[in-house]
Amino acid sequence: MSLFVQKFGGSSVADAACMQRVAQRVYDTRMEGHDLVVVLSAMGKTTDNLIALARQVNAQPSEREMDMLLATGEQVSVAILAMALHALGAEAVSLTGPQAGIATDSAHSKAKITGIQPDRIRTQLAQGRIVIVCGFQGLTPTADIATLGRGGSDTTAVALAAALQADRCQIFTDVDGIYTADPRVVSQAGKLDEIAYDEMLELASLGAKVLQSRSVEFAKKYGVELEVLTSFDRRPGTIVKEEVREMEHIVVRGVAADKNQAKVTIQHVPDRPGVAATLFKELAAANINVDMIVQNVSEKGQTDISFTVPRDEVNRTRTTVDSLIETIGAAGAQYDVDIAKVSIVGVGMRSHSGVAFRMFDALSSDKINVEMISTSEIKISVVIRSAYADQAVNVLHAAFELDRVNEPA
Ligand code: ADP
Ligand code: ASP
Ligand code: MG
């Protein structure tokens, strides 16, 4: 018998009617003769609502208690789906992340899965049950509940598929696959039949929230082929895998925007060895994810250093940076949350030149100012004013002819 892992995101399980539709779909897969592990997200906007609830009683809630709270969302989902399946006459059992044997590190709110002991899942499968597991959560070494970061149910699904050596891992969502850009932002966006792990990894880490980037990392590492498809009807989706067909006319595979960034500029930093090391060592110690870094040309022995951080880490960044200003002898720091990072991604960039020029040219002809740039072999990212993010995504999508993605080469 083959084993399928199927994950359903928040909008797919938003209310009782959605749950019944998902139950029917899961039941049908079971009737086709497959073993089934189902991973669920919290219903609809539950996670956002729980975060808002916490903030009403405490502006900076303890991370441990926050995870205790957020993990409840997924627990509601799995129990409801189990009940809906029972109503259809199916055998099903729900498990929390810890009950399913999912171990994490102790980085509350962005924990990494460190291992899975799937014995209990296997026993339940062997008894003929559909096993429904809470996404987004696991147990720390001190037996506390930790969550995996927003969108973390994707990672639960892929990690379970790897641990159980599943035959298929399907991520059901509210769009029918992975597009050349967010279809809610670019009406011309085209659905991709397939995409390479490396490209999807970049797109996901650069803001395309259709998959959590860590889920793609796992998929690549363990060779799990993913299918991203809609839960709202029965159409094939997009396959995420190692190798994909090259298309000569497509250099860039996709465009992504990340609107959850902030830019920090430290002014008049003495231009001498050790300053950057001190700064970034302290930021790393505070567990802050620094992304793009730019150091300006030195003038009179002083320079400005700018870098980006996730917007929800800006307060912690401020605490760390402000305490260092005197030590490193800088003049001060500015914090700018009105920025967005817009990126183009494609393995075709490895073998084509002039891609950066085309990108900057397209942005400048729309009078969009580029404030920071960073590149890797398969991506170029720019920081711009956040108000222009959607416009920039559309401009770049057109400039790289991504609306032609489904035309034969
Ligand atoms: P789920 O709740 O199922 O996990 P998410 O909201 O996390 O769903 O992810 C699906 C959303 O990702 C889509 O509704 C879409 O707006 C967005 N998205 C962003 N970039 C892309 C892309 N390149 N292709 C498809 N969807 C994208
Ligand atoms: N419920 C969590 C979130 O909203 C995890 C997920 O949906 O993947 O981020
Ligand atoms: Mg998601």
GROMACS .gro file of C-alpha atoms and ligand atoms in nm:
model
  446
    1MET     CA    1   0.000   0.000   0.000
    2SER     CA    2   0.130   0.347  -0.077
    3LEU     CA    3   0.149   0.622   0.182
    4PHE     CA    4   0.033   0.978   0.111
    5VAL     CA    5   0.096   1.284   0.326
    6GLN     CA    6  -0.165   1.553   0.257
    7LYS     CA    7  -0.146   1.899   0.415
    8PHE     CA    8  -0.436   2.143   0.419
    9GLY     CA    9  -0.372   2.512   0.495
   10GLY     CA   10  -0.584   2.756   0.695
   11SER     CA   11  -0.818   2.869   0.418
   12SER     CA   12  -0.887   2.506   0.322
   13VAL     CA   13  -1.015   2.432   0.674
   14ALA     CA   14  -1.171   2.772   0.749
   15ASP     CA   15  -1.512   2.650   0.872
   16ALA     CA   16  -1.726   2.342   0.926
   17ALA     CA   17  -1.825   2.319   0.559
   18CYS     CA   18  -1.457   2.335   0.452
   19MET     CA   19  -1.375   2.066   0.707
   20GLN     CA   20  -1.644   1.842   0.561
   21ARG     CA   21  -1.509   1.898   0.210
   22VAL     CA   22  -1.157   1.813   0.324
   23ALA     CA   23  -1.290   1.507   0.509
   24GLN     CA   24  -1.457   1.387   0.189
   25ARG     CA   25  -1.139   1.436  -0.010
   26VAL     CA   26  -0.927   1.255   0.247
   27TYR     CA   27  -1.186   0.977   0.266
   28ASP     CA   28  -1.179   0.938  -0.114
   29THR     CA   29  -0.799   0.906  -0.110
   30ARG     CA   30  -0.831   0.641   0.159
   31MET     CA   31  -1.095   0.456  -0.047
   32GLU     CA   32  -0.854   0.452  -0.341
   33GLY     CA   33  -0.646   0.229  -0.117
   34HIS     CA   34  -0.377   0.460   0.020
   35ASP     CA   35  -0.250   0.497   0.374
   36LEU     CA   36  -0.284   0.855   0.479
   37VAL     CA   37  -0.124   1.104   0.715
   38VAL     CA   38  -0.303   1.439   0.710
   39VAL     CA   39  -0.139   1.757   0.841
   40LEU     CA   40  -0.358   2.055   0.923
   41SER     CA   41  -0.314   2.426   0.988
   42ALA     CA   42  -0.531   2.626   1.222
   43MET     CA   43  -0.876   2.716   1.088
   44GLY     CA   44  -0.888   3.034   0.877
   45LYS     CA   45  -0.735   3.333   1.053
   46THR     CA   46  -0.715   3.161   1.392
   47THR     CA   47  -0.339   3.212   1.433
   48ASP     CA   48  -0.365   3.586   1.356
   49ASN     CA   49  -0.658   3.617   1.598
   50LEU     CA   50  -0.469   3.440   1.876
   51ILE     CA   51  -0.170   3.671   1.827
   52ALA     CA   52  -0.402   3.973   1.849
   53LEU     CA   53  -0.563   3.832   2.163
   54ALA     CA   54  -0.225   3.790   2.331
   55ARG     CA   55  -0.126   4.149   2.245
   56GLN     CA   56  -0.440   4.277   2.416
   57VAL     CA   57  -0.310   4.157   2.750
   58ASN     CA   58   0.064   4.199   2.700
   59ALA     CA   59   0.260   4.402   2.443
   60GLN     CA   60   0.553   4.160   2.459
   61PRO     CA   61   0.416   3.821   2.556
   62SER     CA   62   0.657   3.550   2.671
   63GLU     CA   63   0.762   3.333   2.378
   64ARG     CA   64   0.689   3.013   2.566
   65GLU     CA   65   0.333   3.119   2.649
   66MET     CA   66   0.284   3.246   2.294
   67ASP     CA   67   0.368   2.900   2.160
   68MET     CA   68   0.137   2.740   2.416
   69LEU     CA   69  -0.138   2.963   2.282
   70LEU     CA   70  -0.071   2.935   1.908
   71ALA     CA   71  -0.044   2.557   1.917
   72THR     CA   72  -0.409   2.538   2.023
   73GLY     CA   73  -0.523   2.652   1.676
   74GLU     CA   74  -0.399   2.337   1.506
   75GLN     CA   75  -0.536   2.120   1.788
   76VAL     CA   76  -0.889   2.244   1.715
   77SER     CA   77  -0.845   2.160   1.345
   78VAL     CA   78  -0.726   1.802   1.387
   79ALA     CA   79  -1.000   1.708   1.633
   80ILE     CA   80  -1.271   1.858   1.409
   81LEU     CA   81  -1.141   1.676   1.100
   82ALA     CA   82  -1.126   1.347   1.293
   83MET     CA   83  -1.490   1.397   1.394
   84ALA     CA   84  -1.590   1.483   1.036
   85LEU     CA   85  -1.418   1.166   0.913
   86HIS     CA   86  -1.589   0.958   1.182
   87ALA     CA   87  -1.919   1.099   1.057
   88LEU     CA   88  -1.834   0.958   0.713
   89GLY     CA   89  -1.767   0.619   0.869
   90ALA     CA   90  -1.388   0.640   0.838
   91GLU     CA   91  -1.139   0.532   1.103
   92ALA     CA   92  -0.928   0.834   1.200
   93VAL     CA   93  -0.728   0.959   1.494
   94SER     CA   94  -0.586   1.302   1.567
   95LEU     CA   95  -0.243   1.366   1.724
   96THR     CA   96  -0.067   1.680   1.844
   97GLY     CA   97   0.289   1.741   1.720
   98PRO     CA   98   0.438   1.604   2.045
   99GLN     CA   99   0.209   1.297   2.034
  100ALA     CA  100   0.321   1.238   1.676
  101GLY     CA  101   0.683   1.229   1.796
  102ILE     CA  102   0.796   1.561   1.648
  103ALA     CA  103   1.099   1.699   1.836
  104THR     CA  104   1.223   2.056   1.792
  105ASP     CA  105   1.496   2.280   1.927
  106SER     CA  106   1.400   2.540   2.188
  107ALA     CA  107   1.383   2.848   1.961
  108HIS     CA  108   1.025   2.938   2.048
  109SER     CA  109   0.821   3.088   1.763
  110LYS     CA  110   1.075   2.974   1.501
  111ALA     CA  111   1.177   2.629   1.618
  112LYS     CA  112   1.347   2.381   1.387
  113ILE     CA  113   1.242   2.017   1.371
  114THR     CA  114   1.535   1.816   1.506
  115GLY     CA  115   1.391   1.467   1.472
  116ILE     CA  116   1.075   1.260   1.436
  117GLN     CA  117   0.992   0.934   1.617
  118PRO     CA  118   0.698   0.819   1.408
  119ASP     CA  119   0.625   0.495   1.600
  120ARG     CA  120   0.283   0.605   1.716
  121ILE     CA  121   0.186   0.720   1.366
  122ARG     CA  122   0.303   0.388   1.224
  123THR     CA  123   0.106   0.188   1.481
  124GLN     CA  124  -0.211   0.383   1.406
  125LEU     CA  125  -0.161   0.343   1.030
  126ALA     CA  126  -0.111  -0.029   1.077
  127GLN     CA  127  -0.444  -0.040   1.257
  128GLY     CA  128  -0.605   0.103   0.947
  129ARG     CA  129  -0.658   0.458   1.072
  130ILE     CA  130  -0.613   0.786   0.893
  131VAL     CA  131  -0.368   0.979   1.113
  132ILE     CA  132  -0.429   1.354   1.144
  133VAL     CA  133  -0.137   1.555   1.284
  134CYS     CA  134  -0.121   1.916   1.405
  135GLY     CA  135   0.105   2.117   1.178
  136PHE     CA  136   0.338   2.391   1.302
  137GLN     CA  137   0.432   2.239   1.640
  138GLY     CA  138   0.666   2.004   1.824
  139LEU     CA  139   0.822   1.936   2.161
  140THR     CA  140   1.145   2.099   2.285
  141PRO     CA  141   1.415   1.914   2.480
  142THR     CA  142   1.258   2.057   2.799
  143ALA     CA  143   0.916   1.916   2.701
  144ASP     CA  144   0.765   2.251   2.612
  145ILE     CA  145   0.554   2.312   2.305
  146ALA     CA  146   0.729   2.512   2.032
  147THR     CA  147   0.596   2.643   1.702
  148LEU     CA  148   0.784   2.641   1.372
  149GLY     CA  149   0.728   2.996   1.244
  150ARG     CA  150   0.446   3.125   1.025
  151GLY     CA  151   0.352   2.880   0.754
  152GLY     CA  152   0.520   2.602   0.953
  153SER     CA  153   0.260   2.336   0.877
  154ASP     CA  154   0.420   2.298   0.534
  155THR     CA  155   0.740   2.195   0.708
  156THR     CA  156   0.559   1.950   0.936
  157ALA     CA  157   0.413   1.783   0.627
  158VAL     CA  158   0.743   1.754   0.441
  159ALA     CA  159   0.931   1.638   0.751
  160LEU     CA  160   0.670   1.367   0.812
  161ALA     CA  161   0.682   1.263   0.446
  162ALA     CA  162   1.061   1.228   0.477
  163ALA     CA  163   1.049   1.041   0.810
  164LEU     CA  164   0.777   0.801   0.691
  165GLN     CA  165   0.926   0.769   0.341
  166ALA     CA  166   0.588   0.860   0.199
  167ASP     CA  167   0.515   0.799  -0.167
  168ARG     CA  168   0.357   1.143  -0.210
  169CYS     CA  169   0.352   1.475  -0.029
  170GLN     CA  170   0.068   1.702  -0.135
  171ILE     CA  171   0.028   2.058  -0.009
  172PHE     CA  172  -0.332   2.169  -0.058
  173THR     CA  173  -0.393   2.543  -0.054
  174ASP     CA  174  -0.619   2.817  -0.191
  175VAL     CA  175  -0.440   2.857  -0.527
  176ASP     CA  176  -0.403   2.579  -0.783
  177GLY     CA  177  -0.024   2.575  -0.785
  178ILE     CA  178   0.289   2.784  -0.784
  179TYR     CA  179   0.274   3.085  -1.013
  180THR     CA  180   0.536   3.310  -1.171
  181ALA     CA  181   0.432   3.570  -0.910
  182ASP     CA  182   0.163   3.595  -0.644
  183PRO     CA  183  -0.155   3.564  -0.857
  184ARG     CA  184  -0.328   3.805  -0.617
  185VAL     CA  185  -0.077   4.074  -0.715
  186VAL     CA  186  -0.009   3.997  -1.083
  187SER     CA  187  -0.318   3.914  -1.287
  188GLN     CA  188  -0.094   3.795  -1.574
  189ALA     CA  189   0.091   3.544  -1.353
  190GLY     CA  190   0.115   3.197  -1.507
  191LYS     CA  191   0.094   2.863  -1.330
  192LEU     CA  192   0.410   2.655  -1.346
  193ASP     CA  193   0.384   2.281  -1.407
  194GLU     CA  194   0.709   2.228  -1.222
  195ILE     CA  195   0.979   2.422  -1.040
  196ALA     CA  196   1.326   2.328  -0.913
  197TYR     CA  197   1.391   2.306  -0.538
  198ASP     CA  198   1.656   2.578  -0.564
  199GLU     CA  199   1.422   2.820  -0.735
  200MET     CA  200   1.135   2.749  -0.498
  201LEU     CA  201   1.370   2.783  -0.203
  202GLU     CA  202   1.470   3.132  -0.315
  203LEU     CA  203   1.114   3.237  -0.398
  204ALA     CA  204   0.988   3.112  -0.061
  205SER     CA  205   1.263   3.280   0.137
  206LEU     CA  206   1.214   3.601  -0.062
  207GLY     CA  207   0.849   3.636   0.027
  208ALA     CA  208   0.635   3.394  -0.180
  209LYS     CA  209   0.449   3.254   0.117
  210VAL     CA  210   0.288   2.971  -0.079
  211LEU     CA  211   0.543   2.739   0.088
  212GLN     CA  212   0.744   2.795   0.405
  213SER     CA  213   1.107   2.807   0.294
  214ARG     CA  214   1.214   2.551   0.552
  215SER     CA  215   0.973   2.299   0.400
  216VAL     CA  216   1.153   2.335   0.067
  217GLU     CA  217   1.490   2.297   0.240
  218PHE     CA  218   1.369   1.969   0.391
  219ALA     CA  219   1.223   1.852   0.062
  220LYS     CA  220   1.553   1.914  -0.117
  221LYS     CA  221   1.761   1.754   0.156
  222TYR     CA  222   1.553   1.437   0.172
  223GLY     CA  223   1.447   1.427  -0.195
  224VAL     CA  224   1.076   1.462  -0.119
  225GLU     CA  225   0.886   1.561  -0.433
  226LEU     CA  226   0.611   1.805  -0.344
  227GLU     CA  227   0.290   1.880  -0.520
  228VAL     CA  228   0.120   2.214  -0.449
  229LEU     CA  229  -0.246   2.210  -0.550
  230THR     CA  230  -0.586   2.354  -0.470
  231SER     CA  231  -0.814   2.192  -0.217
  232PHE     CA  232  -1.114   2.358  -0.380
  233ASP     CA  233  -1.134   2.136  -0.687
  234ARG     CA  234  -0.951   1.849  -0.850
  235ARG     CA  235  -0.688   1.980  -1.086
  236PRO     CA  236  -0.319   1.891  -1.106
  237GLY     CA  237  -0.091   2.142  -0.932
  238THR     CA  238   0.279   2.226  -0.949
  239ILE     CA  239   0.553   1.972  -0.878
  240VAL     CA  240   0.857   2.091  -0.682
  241LYS     CA  241   1.158   1.871  -0.758
  242GLU     CA  242   1.530   1.856  -0.831
  243GLU     CA  243   1.548   1.902  -1.207
  244VAL     CA  244   1.307   2.083  -1.432
  245ARG     CA  245   1.288   2.139  -1.805
  246GLU     CA  246   1.487   2.440  -1.915
  247MET     CA  247   1.304   2.688  -2.133
  248GLU     CA  248   1.531   2.903  -2.343
  249HIS     CA  249   1.300   3.202  -2.348
  250ILE     CA  250   1.254   3.193  -1.971
  251VAL     CA  251   1.554   3.324  -1.778
  252VAL     CA  252   1.363   3.427  -1.470
  253ARG     CA  253   1.122   3.174  -1.321
  254GLY     CA  254   0.944   3.401  -1.077
  255VAL     CA  255   0.914   3.732  -0.897
  256ALA     CA  256   0.856   3.766  -0.523
  257ALA     CA  257   0.805   4.052  -0.280
  258ASP     CA  258   0.871   4.057   0.091
  259LYS     CA  259   0.682   4.333   0.268
  260ASN     CA  260   0.787   4.223   0.615
  261GLN     CA  261   1.132   4.375   0.616
  262ALA     CA  262   1.284   4.674   0.791
  263LYS     CA  263   1.602   4.863   0.710
  264VAL     CA  264   1.849   4.972   0.977
  265THR     CA  265   2.114   5.232   0.899
  266ILE     CA  266   2.398   5.300   1.140
  267GLN     CA  267   2.552   5.637   1.069
  268HIS     CA  268   2.912   5.750   1.084
  269VAL     CA  269   3.064   5.423   1.187
  270PRO     CA  270   3.446   5.443   1.227
  271ASP     CA  271   3.600   5.267   0.928
  272ARG     CA  272   3.832   5.025   1.108
  273PRO     CA  273   3.865   4.648   1.146
  274GLY     CA  274   3.642   4.479   1.402
  275VAL     CA  275   3.347   4.720   1.397
  276ALA     CA  276   3.126   4.509   1.169
  277ALA     CA  277   3.233   4.197   1.355
  278THR     CA  278   3.122   4.345   1.690
  279LEU     CA  279   2.791   4.461   1.549
  280PHE     CA  280   2.692   4.142   1.369
  281LYS     CA  281   2.819   3.919   1.649
  282GLU     CA  282   2.581   4.088   1.893
  283LEU     CA  283   2.292   4.069   1.646
  284ALA     CA  284   2.358   3.699   1.595
  285ALA     CA  285   2.373   3.645   1.971
  286ALA     CA  286   2.030   3.810   1.995
  287ASN     CA  287   1.904   3.557   1.735
  288ILE     CA  288   1.821   3.831   1.483
  289ASN     CA  289   1.813   3.727   1.117
  290VAL     CA  290   2.017   3.987   0.933
  291ASP     CA  291   1.966   3.975   0.559
  292MET     CA  292   2.106   4.229   0.312
  293ILE     CA  293   2.409   4.428   0.427
  294VAL     CA  294   2.549   4.734   0.252
  295GLN     CA  295   2.844   4.944   0.361
  296ASN     CA  296   2.885   5.282   0.195
  297VAL     CA  297   3.208   5.422   0.060
  298SER     CA  298   3.418   5.556   0.342
  299GLU     CA  299   3.451   5.932   0.383
  300LYS     CA  300   3.691   6.088   0.635
  301GLY     CA  301   3.739   5.751   0.804
  302GLN     CA  302   3.367   5.706   0.862
  303THR     CA  303   3.105   5.501   0.682
  304ASP     CA  304   2.734   5.415   0.702
  305ILE     CA  305   2.626   5.052   0.739
  306SER     CA  306   2.274   4.949   0.636
  307PHE     CA  307   2.113   4.609   0.673
  308THR     CA  308   1.767   4.456   0.666
  309VAL     CA  309   1.593   4.246   0.932
  310PRO     CA  310   1.245   4.091   0.954
  311ARG     CA  311   1.004   4.368   1.056
  312ASP     CA  312   0.885   4.183   1.364
  313GLU     CA  313   1.244   4.174   1.489
  314VAL     CA  314   1.297   4.549   1.458
  315ASN     CA  315   1.230   4.624   1.825
  316ARG     CA  316   1.480   4.366   1.940
  317THR     CA  317   1.724   4.496   1.679
  318ARG     CA  318   1.682   4.847   1.815
  319THR     CA  319   1.760   4.729   2.168
  320THR     CA  320   2.080   4.558   2.052
  321VAL     CA  321   2.197   4.830   1.812
  322ASP     CA  322   2.123   5.124   2.042
  323SER     CA  323   2.327   4.961   2.318
  324LEU     CA  324   2.624   4.930   2.078
  325ILE     CA  325   2.629   5.279   1.927
  326GLU     CA  326   2.867   5.416   2.188
  327THR     CA  327   3.093   5.110   2.197
  328ILE     CA  328   3.150   5.116   1.822
  329GLY     CA  329   3.173   5.497   1.814
  330ALA     CA  330   2.888   5.554   1.566
  331ALA     CA  331   2.672   5.867   1.548
  332GLY     CA  332   2.332   5.698   1.568
  333ALA     CA  333   2.091   5.460   1.398
  334GLN     CA  334   1.778   5.493   1.185
  335TYR     CA  335   1.501   5.237   1.158
  336ASP     CA  336   1.287   5.234   0.844
  337VAL     CA  337   0.987   5.001   0.820
  338ASP     CA  338   0.847   5.142   0.494
  339ILE     CA  339   1.055   4.922   0.270
  340ALA     CA  340   0.996   4.610   0.065
  341LYS     CA  341   1.234   4.363  -0.090
  342VAL     CA  342   1.151   4.262  -0.447
  343SER     CA  343   1.337   3.976  -0.612
  344ILE     CA  344   1.368   3.789  -0.938
  345VAL     CA  345   1.468   3.422  -0.930
  346GLY     CA  346   1.569   3.169  -1.191
  347VAL     CA  347   1.835   2.906  -1.253
  348GLY     CA  348   1.849   3.043  -1.610
  349MET     CA  349   2.033   3.346  -1.466
  350ARG     CA  350   2.343   3.128  -1.429
  351SER     CA  351   2.390   3.117  -1.804
  352HIS     CA  352   2.253   3.457  -1.909
  353SER     CA  353   2.418   3.795  -1.874
  354GLY     CA  354   2.253   4.134  -1.857
  355VAL     CA  355   1.976   4.021  -1.621
  356ALA     CA  356   2.062   4.280  -1.356
  357PHE     CA  357   2.064   4.555  -1.616
  358ARG     CA  358   1.719   4.453  -1.743
  359MET     CA  359   1.589   4.456  -1.387
  360PHE     CA  360   1.723   4.800  -1.295
  361ASP     CA  361   1.623   4.941  -1.633
  362ALA     CA  362   1.264   4.820  -1.593
  363LEU     CA  363   1.241   4.966  -1.242
  364SER     CA  364   1.392   5.297  -1.342
  365SER     CA  365   1.162   5.340  -1.641
  366ASP     CA  366   0.878   5.319  -1.387
  367LYS     CA  367   1.063   5.570  -1.165
  368ILE     CA  368   1.108   5.318  -0.884
  369ASN     CA  369   1.420   5.399  -0.684
  370VAL     CA  370   1.651   5.114  -0.581
  371GLU     CA  371   1.794   5.160  -0.230
  372MET     CA  372   1.986   4.836  -0.177
  373ILE     CA  373   2.087   4.547  -0.401
  374SER     CA  374   2.195   4.193  -0.333
  375THR     CA  375   2.261   3.908  -0.573
  376SER     CA  376   2.335   3.539  -0.575
  377GLU     CA  377   2.384   3.298  -0.863
  378ILE     CA  378   2.011   3.255  -0.918
  379LYS     CA  379   1.849   3.567  -0.774
  380ILE     CA  380   1.866   3.947  -0.762
  381SER     CA  381   1.692   4.137  -0.482
  382VAL     CA  382   1.637   4.507  -0.444
  383VAL     CA  383   1.505   4.715  -0.156
  384ILE     CA  384   1.253   4.982  -0.257
  385ARG     CA  385   0.982   5.193  -0.085
  386SER     CA  386   0.706   4.955   0.028
  387ALA     CA  387   0.436   5.158  -0.146
  388TYR     CA  388   0.583   5.052  -0.483
  389ALA     CA  389   0.615   4.680  -0.407
  390ASP     CA  390   0.316   4.554  -0.608
  391GLN     CA  391   0.393   4.788  -0.896
  392ALA     CA  392   0.754   4.667  -0.905
  393VAL     CA  393   0.646   4.303  -0.909
  394ASN     CA  394   0.419   4.372  -1.207
  395VAL     CA  395   0.685   4.573  -1.391
  396LEU     CA  396   0.943   4.298  -1.349
  397HIS     CA  397   0.695   4.027  -1.440
  398ALA     CA  398   0.631   4.205  -1.770
  399ALA     CA  399   0.996   4.295  -1.833
  400PHE     CA  400   1.101   3.930  -1.810
  401GLU     CA  401   0.803   3.815  -2.019
  402LEU     CA  402   0.677   3.583  -1.749
  403ASP     CA  403   0.328   3.598  -1.894
  404ARG     CA  404   0.474   3.384  -2.177
  405VAL     CA  405   0.578   3.108  -1.939
  406ASN     CA  406   0.328   2.859  -2.074
  407GLU     CA  407   0.410   2.921  -2.440
  408PRO     CA  408   0.607   2.645  -2.609
  409ALA     CA  409   0.978   2.729  -2.637
  410ADP     P1  410  -0.215   2.809   0.327
  410ADP     O1  411  -0.306   2.870   0.428
  410ADP     O2  412  -0.283   2.704   0.244
  410ADP     O3  413  -0.085   2.763   0.384
  410ADP     P2  414  -0.088   3.049   0.228
  410ADP     O4  415  -0.173   3.170   0.240
  410ADP     O5  416   0.020   3.028   0.326
  410ADP     O6  417  -0.186   2.924   0.221
  410ADP     O7  418  -0.021   3.041   0.081
  410ADP     C1  419  -0.103   3.054  -0.033
  410ADP     C2  420  -0.095   3.195  -0.086
  410ADP     O8  421   0.036   3.223  -0.131
  410ADP     C3  422  -0.180   3.221  -0.207
  410ADP     O9  423  -0.313   3.256  -0.171
  410ADP     C4  424  -0.107   3.334  -0.280
  410ADP    O10  425  -0.168   3.460  -0.260
  410ADP     C5  426   0.030   3.337  -0.213
  410ADP     N1  427   0.141   3.336  -0.309
  410ADP     C6  428   0.250   3.418  -0.303
  410ADP     N2  429   0.333   3.395  -0.404
  410ADP     C7  430   0.279   3.293  -0.477
  410ADP     C8  431   0.319   3.225  -0.596
  410ADP     N3  432   0.434   3.254  -0.659
  410ADP     N4  433   0.239   3.127  -0.642
  410ADP     C9  434   0.123   3.097  -0.579
  410ADP     N5  435   0.080   3.158  -0.467
  410ADP    C10  436   0.156   3.257  -0.416
  411ASP     N1  437  -0.122   2.828   1.159
  411ASP     C1  438   0.015   2.865   1.134
  411ASP     C2  439   0.019   2.999   1.061
  411ASP     O1  440  -0.084   3.060   1.039
  411ASP     C3  441   0.091   2.761   1.058
  411ASP     C4  442   0.046   2.738   0.916
  411ASP     O2  443  -0.065   2.776   0.877
  411ASP     O3  444   0.122   2.676   0.841
  411ASP     O4  445   0.125   3.047   1.031
  412MG      MG  446   0.092   2.865   0.434
   0.00000   0.00000   0.00000
